[in-house]
XYZ file of C-alpha atoms in Angstrom:
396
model
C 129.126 114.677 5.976
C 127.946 117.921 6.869
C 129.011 119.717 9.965
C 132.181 117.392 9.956
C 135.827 118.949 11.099
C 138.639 116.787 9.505
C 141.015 119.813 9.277
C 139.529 123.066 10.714
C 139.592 124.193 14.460
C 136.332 125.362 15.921
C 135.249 128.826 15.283
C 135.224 131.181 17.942
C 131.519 131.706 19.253
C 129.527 135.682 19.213
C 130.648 135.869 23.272
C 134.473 136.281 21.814
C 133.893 138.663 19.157
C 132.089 140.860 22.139
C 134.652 140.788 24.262
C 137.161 141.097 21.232
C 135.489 144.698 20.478
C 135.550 145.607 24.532
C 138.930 143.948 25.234
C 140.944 147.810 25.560
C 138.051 150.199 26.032
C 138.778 149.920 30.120
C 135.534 148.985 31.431
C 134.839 145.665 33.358
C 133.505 142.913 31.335
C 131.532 140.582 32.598
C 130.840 136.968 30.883
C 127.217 135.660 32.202
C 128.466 131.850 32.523
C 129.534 129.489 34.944
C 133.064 130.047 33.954
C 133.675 127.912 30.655
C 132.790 130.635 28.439
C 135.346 132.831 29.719
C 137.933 130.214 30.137
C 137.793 129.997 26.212
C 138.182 133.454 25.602
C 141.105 134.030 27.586
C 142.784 130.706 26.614
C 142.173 130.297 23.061
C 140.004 133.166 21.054
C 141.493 136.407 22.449
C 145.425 136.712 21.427
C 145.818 140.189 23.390
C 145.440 137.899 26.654
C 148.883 137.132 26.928
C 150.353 140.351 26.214
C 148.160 143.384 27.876
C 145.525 142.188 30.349
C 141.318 143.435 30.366
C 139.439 143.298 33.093
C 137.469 140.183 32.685
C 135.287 137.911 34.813
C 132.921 135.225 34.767
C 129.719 135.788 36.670
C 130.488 132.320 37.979
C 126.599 131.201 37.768
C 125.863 128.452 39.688
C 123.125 126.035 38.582
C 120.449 127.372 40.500
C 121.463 130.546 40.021
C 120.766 130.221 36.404
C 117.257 128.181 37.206
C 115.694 130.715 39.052
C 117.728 133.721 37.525
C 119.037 135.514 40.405
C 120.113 138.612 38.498
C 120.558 140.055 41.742
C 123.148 138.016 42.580
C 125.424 139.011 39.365
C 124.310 142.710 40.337
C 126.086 142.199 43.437
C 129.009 140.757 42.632
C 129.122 143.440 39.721
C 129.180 146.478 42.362
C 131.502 144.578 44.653
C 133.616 144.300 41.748
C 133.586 148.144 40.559
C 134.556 149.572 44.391
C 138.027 147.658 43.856
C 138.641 148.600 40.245
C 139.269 151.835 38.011
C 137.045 150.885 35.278
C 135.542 152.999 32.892
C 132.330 151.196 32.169
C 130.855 147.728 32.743
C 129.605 145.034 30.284
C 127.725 142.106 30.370
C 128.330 139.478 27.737
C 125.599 136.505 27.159
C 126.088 133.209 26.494
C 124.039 130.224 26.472
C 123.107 130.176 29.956
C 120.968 133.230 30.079
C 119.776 132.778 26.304
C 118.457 129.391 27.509
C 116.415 130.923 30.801
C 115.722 134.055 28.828
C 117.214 137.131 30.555
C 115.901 140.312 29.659
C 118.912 142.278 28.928
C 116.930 145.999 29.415
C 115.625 145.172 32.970
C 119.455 143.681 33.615
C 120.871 146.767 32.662
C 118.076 149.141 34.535
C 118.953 146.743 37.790
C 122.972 147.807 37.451
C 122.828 151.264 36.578
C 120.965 151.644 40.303
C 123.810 149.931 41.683
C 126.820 151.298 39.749
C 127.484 154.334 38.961
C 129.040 153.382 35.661
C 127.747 153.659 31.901
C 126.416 150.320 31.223
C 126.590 147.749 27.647
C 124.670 144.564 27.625
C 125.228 142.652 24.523
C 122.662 139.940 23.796
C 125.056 137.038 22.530
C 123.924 133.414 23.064
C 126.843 131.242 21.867
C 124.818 129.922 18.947
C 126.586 132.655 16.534
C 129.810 132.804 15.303
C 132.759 135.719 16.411
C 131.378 138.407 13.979
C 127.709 138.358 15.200
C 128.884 139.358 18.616
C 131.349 141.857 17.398
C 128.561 143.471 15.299
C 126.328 143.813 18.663
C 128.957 145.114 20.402
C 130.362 147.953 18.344
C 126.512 149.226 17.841
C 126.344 148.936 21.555
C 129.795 151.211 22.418
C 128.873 153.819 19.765
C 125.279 153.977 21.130
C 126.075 154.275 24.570
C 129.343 156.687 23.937
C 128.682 158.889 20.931
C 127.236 162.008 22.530
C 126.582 165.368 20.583
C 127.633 165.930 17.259
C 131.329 167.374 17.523
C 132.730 169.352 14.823
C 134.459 167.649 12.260
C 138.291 167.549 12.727
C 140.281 167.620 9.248
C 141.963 164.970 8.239
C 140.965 162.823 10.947
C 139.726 159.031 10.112
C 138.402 156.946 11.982
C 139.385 152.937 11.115
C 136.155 150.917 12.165
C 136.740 146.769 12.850
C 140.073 146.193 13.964
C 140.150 143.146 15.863
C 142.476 140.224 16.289
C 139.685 137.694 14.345
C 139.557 140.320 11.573
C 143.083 141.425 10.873
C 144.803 138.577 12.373
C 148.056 141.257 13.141
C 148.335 142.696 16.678
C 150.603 145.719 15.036
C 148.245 145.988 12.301
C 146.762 149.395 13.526
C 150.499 150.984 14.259
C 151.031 150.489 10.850
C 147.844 152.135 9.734
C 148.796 155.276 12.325
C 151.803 155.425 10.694
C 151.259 155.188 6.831
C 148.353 158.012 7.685
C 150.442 160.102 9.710
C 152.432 160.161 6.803
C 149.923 161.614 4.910
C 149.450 163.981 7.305
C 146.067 162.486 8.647
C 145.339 160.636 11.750
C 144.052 157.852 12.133
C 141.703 156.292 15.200
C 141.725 152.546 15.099
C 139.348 152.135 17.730
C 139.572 149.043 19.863
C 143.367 148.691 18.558
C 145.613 151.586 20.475
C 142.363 154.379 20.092
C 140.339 154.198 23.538
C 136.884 155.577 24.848
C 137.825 158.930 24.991
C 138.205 158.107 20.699
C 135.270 156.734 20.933
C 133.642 159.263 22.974
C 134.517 161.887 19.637
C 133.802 159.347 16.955
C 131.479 162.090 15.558
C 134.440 164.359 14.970
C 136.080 161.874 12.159
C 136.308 163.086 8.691
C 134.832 159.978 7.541
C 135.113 156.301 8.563
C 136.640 153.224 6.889
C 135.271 149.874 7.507
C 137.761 147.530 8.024
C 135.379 144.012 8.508
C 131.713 143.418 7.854
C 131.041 143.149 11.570
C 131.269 147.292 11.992
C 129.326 148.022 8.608
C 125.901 148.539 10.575
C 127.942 150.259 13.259
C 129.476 152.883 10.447
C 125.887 153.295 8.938
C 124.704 154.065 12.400
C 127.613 156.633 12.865
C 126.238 158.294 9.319
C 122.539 157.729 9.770
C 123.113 159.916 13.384
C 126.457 161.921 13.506
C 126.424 162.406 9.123
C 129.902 160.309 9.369
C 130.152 159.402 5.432
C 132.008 155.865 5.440
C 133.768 153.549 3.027
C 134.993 149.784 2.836
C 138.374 148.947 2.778
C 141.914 147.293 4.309
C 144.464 149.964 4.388
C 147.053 147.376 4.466
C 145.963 145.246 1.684
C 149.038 146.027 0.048
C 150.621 144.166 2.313
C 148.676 141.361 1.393
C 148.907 140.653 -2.403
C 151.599 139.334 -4.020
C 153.336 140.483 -7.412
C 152.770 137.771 -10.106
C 151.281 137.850 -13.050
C 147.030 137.253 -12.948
C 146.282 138.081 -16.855
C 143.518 135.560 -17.689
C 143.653 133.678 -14.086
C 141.369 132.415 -11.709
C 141.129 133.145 -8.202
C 139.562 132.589 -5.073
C 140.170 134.551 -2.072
C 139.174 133.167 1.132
C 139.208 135.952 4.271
C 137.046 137.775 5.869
C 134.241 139.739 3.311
C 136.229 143.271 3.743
C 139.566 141.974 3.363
C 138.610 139.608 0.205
C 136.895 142.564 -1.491
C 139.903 144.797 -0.884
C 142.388 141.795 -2.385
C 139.834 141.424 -5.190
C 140.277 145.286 -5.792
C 144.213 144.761 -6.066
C 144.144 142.184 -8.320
C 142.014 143.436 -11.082
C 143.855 147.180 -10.808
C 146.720 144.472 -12.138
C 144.774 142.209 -13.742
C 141.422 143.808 -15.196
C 140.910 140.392 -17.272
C 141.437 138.243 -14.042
C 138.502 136.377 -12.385
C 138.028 137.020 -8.613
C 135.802 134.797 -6.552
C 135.116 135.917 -2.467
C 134.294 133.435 -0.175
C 134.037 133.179 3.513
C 133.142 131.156 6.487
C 131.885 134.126 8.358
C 128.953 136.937 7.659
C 128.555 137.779 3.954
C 126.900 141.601 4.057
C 124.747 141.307 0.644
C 126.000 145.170 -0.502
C 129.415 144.005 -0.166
C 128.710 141.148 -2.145
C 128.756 140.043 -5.626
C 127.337 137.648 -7.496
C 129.976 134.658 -7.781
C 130.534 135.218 -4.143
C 129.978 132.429 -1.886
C 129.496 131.355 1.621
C 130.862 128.498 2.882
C 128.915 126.774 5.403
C 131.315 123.560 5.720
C 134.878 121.731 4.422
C 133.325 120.176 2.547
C 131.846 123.206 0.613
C 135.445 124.659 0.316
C 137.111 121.197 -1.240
C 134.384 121.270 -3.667
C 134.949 124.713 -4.616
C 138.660 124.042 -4.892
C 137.965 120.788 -7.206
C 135.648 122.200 -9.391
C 136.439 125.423 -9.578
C 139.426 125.200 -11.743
C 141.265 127.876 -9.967
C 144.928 129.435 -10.641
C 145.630 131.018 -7.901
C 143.950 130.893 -3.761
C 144.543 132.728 -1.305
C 143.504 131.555 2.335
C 144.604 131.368 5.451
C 147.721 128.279 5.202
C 146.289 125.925 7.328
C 143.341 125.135 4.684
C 146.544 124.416 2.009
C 146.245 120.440 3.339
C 142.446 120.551 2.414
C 143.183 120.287 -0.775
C 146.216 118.329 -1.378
C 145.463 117.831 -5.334
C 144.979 121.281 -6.128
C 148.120 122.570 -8.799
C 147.686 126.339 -8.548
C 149.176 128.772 -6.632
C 148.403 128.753 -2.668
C 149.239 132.179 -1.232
C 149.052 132.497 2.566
C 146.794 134.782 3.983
C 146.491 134.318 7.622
C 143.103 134.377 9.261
C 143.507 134.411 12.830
C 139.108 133.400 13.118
C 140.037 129.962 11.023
C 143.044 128.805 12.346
C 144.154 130.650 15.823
C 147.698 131.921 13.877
C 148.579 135.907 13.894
C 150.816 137.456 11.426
C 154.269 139.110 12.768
C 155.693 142.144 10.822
C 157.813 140.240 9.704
C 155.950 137.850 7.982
C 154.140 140.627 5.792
C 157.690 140.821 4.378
C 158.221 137.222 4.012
C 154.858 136.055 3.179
C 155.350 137.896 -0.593
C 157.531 134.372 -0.987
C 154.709 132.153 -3.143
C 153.945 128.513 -2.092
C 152.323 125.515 -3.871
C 150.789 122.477 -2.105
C 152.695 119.990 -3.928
C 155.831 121.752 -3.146
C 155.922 122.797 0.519
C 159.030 123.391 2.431
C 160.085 121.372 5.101
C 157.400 120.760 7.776
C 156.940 122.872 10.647
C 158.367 120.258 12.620
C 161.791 120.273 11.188
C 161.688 123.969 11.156
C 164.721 125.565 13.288
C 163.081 127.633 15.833
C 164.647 131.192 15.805
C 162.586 132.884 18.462
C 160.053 132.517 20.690
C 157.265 131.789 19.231
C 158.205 132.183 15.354
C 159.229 129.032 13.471
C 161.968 130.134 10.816
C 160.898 131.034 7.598
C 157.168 130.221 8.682
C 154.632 133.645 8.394
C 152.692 132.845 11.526
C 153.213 132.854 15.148
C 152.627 129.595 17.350
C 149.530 131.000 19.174
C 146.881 128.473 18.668
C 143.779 127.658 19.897
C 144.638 123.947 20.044
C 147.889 125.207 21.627
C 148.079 128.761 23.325
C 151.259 130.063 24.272
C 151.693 133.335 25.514
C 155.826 133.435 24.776
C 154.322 133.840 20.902
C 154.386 137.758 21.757
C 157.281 140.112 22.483
């Protein structure tokens, strides 16, 4: 049956993936909904809730508020709002509500900037769209507002374009990626993930940008279309990501997020040149990025299918779709993706995750798992946050 979710957790909607671009910039963020909206995003689709706090707020529509769209009301409460806090900017985030009565986003944004004396972002999400649309809005939307004058270019400066928790699924992700550049001796700007909007305010000074998720491609084009910003696509850290075993003659399917399957595709032929490599993804498929056995998958049932028929060796996907496909013989390597199943990789995992599982031999359940710390189950390469189950002891 199509549509039907036997095994998968809902996918967070474009209003999260806004907010997940916005969450560290500083600026006041404001969901246009009654309240549910935001009660999802700080619950279950944004991770960084329970560690570092954002200053974010539901406009608290009422219902005829939202008949007879009372902008001015949400204007009000907006200025209130920026007299008691040191914010940087303000946002407004759509939803459903205002997609349904049909706000006009320009004339909102004309009617704040005349109360607040604050840069303003609307972002035109509606709920219908998955995380990625709305991340995709809302990094065009900082770098438009931001980006002044062309700055000269700084040497050996890079500038790391998509980190998110729904991309990279790893909250120290981006130290890493500091670190292995600094190393080099470049630095690197992760903005959104440690970089803030003074970063962003000199994105035009990068020595070139690498796009770490398909939501900030058009953002990186925009960045070389104005600023001359040349750009490339790739996961710094996909070392960390594929295992060492032999993929002469194999079949594979990698199932992540476009940028991150590409980059494991990448690693796998450098070993493997004879190997076949198949991306798919539940989430935006950019058609440049894209070759031509890569798929989309719309459903499970599209994904069981695939794994049936598809006579693969190896998968790698995020563990939770392992019990999709109980039958299946190959290898299963675990890739977390925090968008499909709510679970973020720990440091430590990336060491322990180069272990190799299959299906049909799992290790004990995670019930019978010893619990070692807060929020990590022994020996298992994900912590406990989950959107059927958030708990903020998951982070240190």
């Amino acid at each position: 049956m199509r549509g039907l979710r036997k095994y998968l957790t809902p996918f967070a909607p474009d209003q999260s993936g806004a907010v997940s671009v916005l969450y560290e910039f500083g600026g006041i963020i404001v969901i246009c909904d009654a309240g549910g909206c935001t009660g999802n995003i700080c619950g279950f689709d944004e991770p960084r809730w329970f560690e570092s706090k954002s200053a974010l707020f539901s406009a608290g529509l009422r219902d005829m508020d939202a008949i007879l769209g009372r902008d001015d009301r949400l204007v009000a409460k907006l200025a209130d709002a920026v007299t008691k806090l040191d914010a940087k900017f303000a946002a407004i985030i759509g939803t459903p509500v205002p997609a349904v009565i049909g706000t006009d986003y320009h004339a909102l944004k004309r009617m704040t900037e005349k109360k607040v004396d604050l840069p303003i972002l609307t972002v035109d999400t509606d709920g219908m769209e998955l995380y990625d649309k709305g991340e995709e809005k809302a990094w065009m939307e900082l770098f438009r507002v931001f980006v002044g004058e062309k700055e000269d270019v700084a040497a050996n400066r890079i500038g790391i374009l998509g980190m998110t928790p729904q991309d990279i699924s790893d909250l120290r992700a981006a130290d890493r990626i500091r670190e292995r550049f600094a190393a080099e001796g470049k630095t690197a700007v992760c903005y959104g993930m440690g970089n803030g909007l003074d970063d962003v305010k000199k994105a035009s000074s990068v020595e070139k940008n690498i796009v770490a998720a398909p939501a900030a491609l058009e953002a990186a084009k925009y960045l070389e279309r104005t600023y001359g910003t040349p750009y490339e696509i790739g996961y710094p850290l996909v070392d960390e990501l594929v295992r060492d075993m032999d993929y002469q003659g194999k079949k594979v399917l990698v199932v992540q997020q476009q940028v991150t399957g590409n980059a494991i595709r990448e690693e796998i032929l450098k070993k493997a040149p004879d190997a076949q490599v198949t991306v798919a993804s539940w989430f935006m498929m950019k058609p440049e990025l894209r070759r031509d056995e890569d798929l989309h998958l719309r459903d499970e049932e599209d994904y069981i299918k695939l794994v049936e028929t598809g006579s693969y060796d190896v998968i790698y996907a995020d563990p939770c779709m392992a019990r999709m496909t109980p039958k299946f013989e190959g290898v299963f390597v675990d890739t977390v993706h925090f968008a499909v199943s709510g679970k973020l990789v720990t440091v430590e995992a990336a060491k322990d995750s180069k272990e190799l599982k299959e299906p049909g031999k799992l290790k004990e359940s995670k019930k019978t798992r010893e619990v070692k710390e807060p929020g990590k189950q022994g020996g298992h390469d994900h912590c406990d946050y989950d959107r059927m189950n958030p708990m903020g002891e998951a982070y240190e």
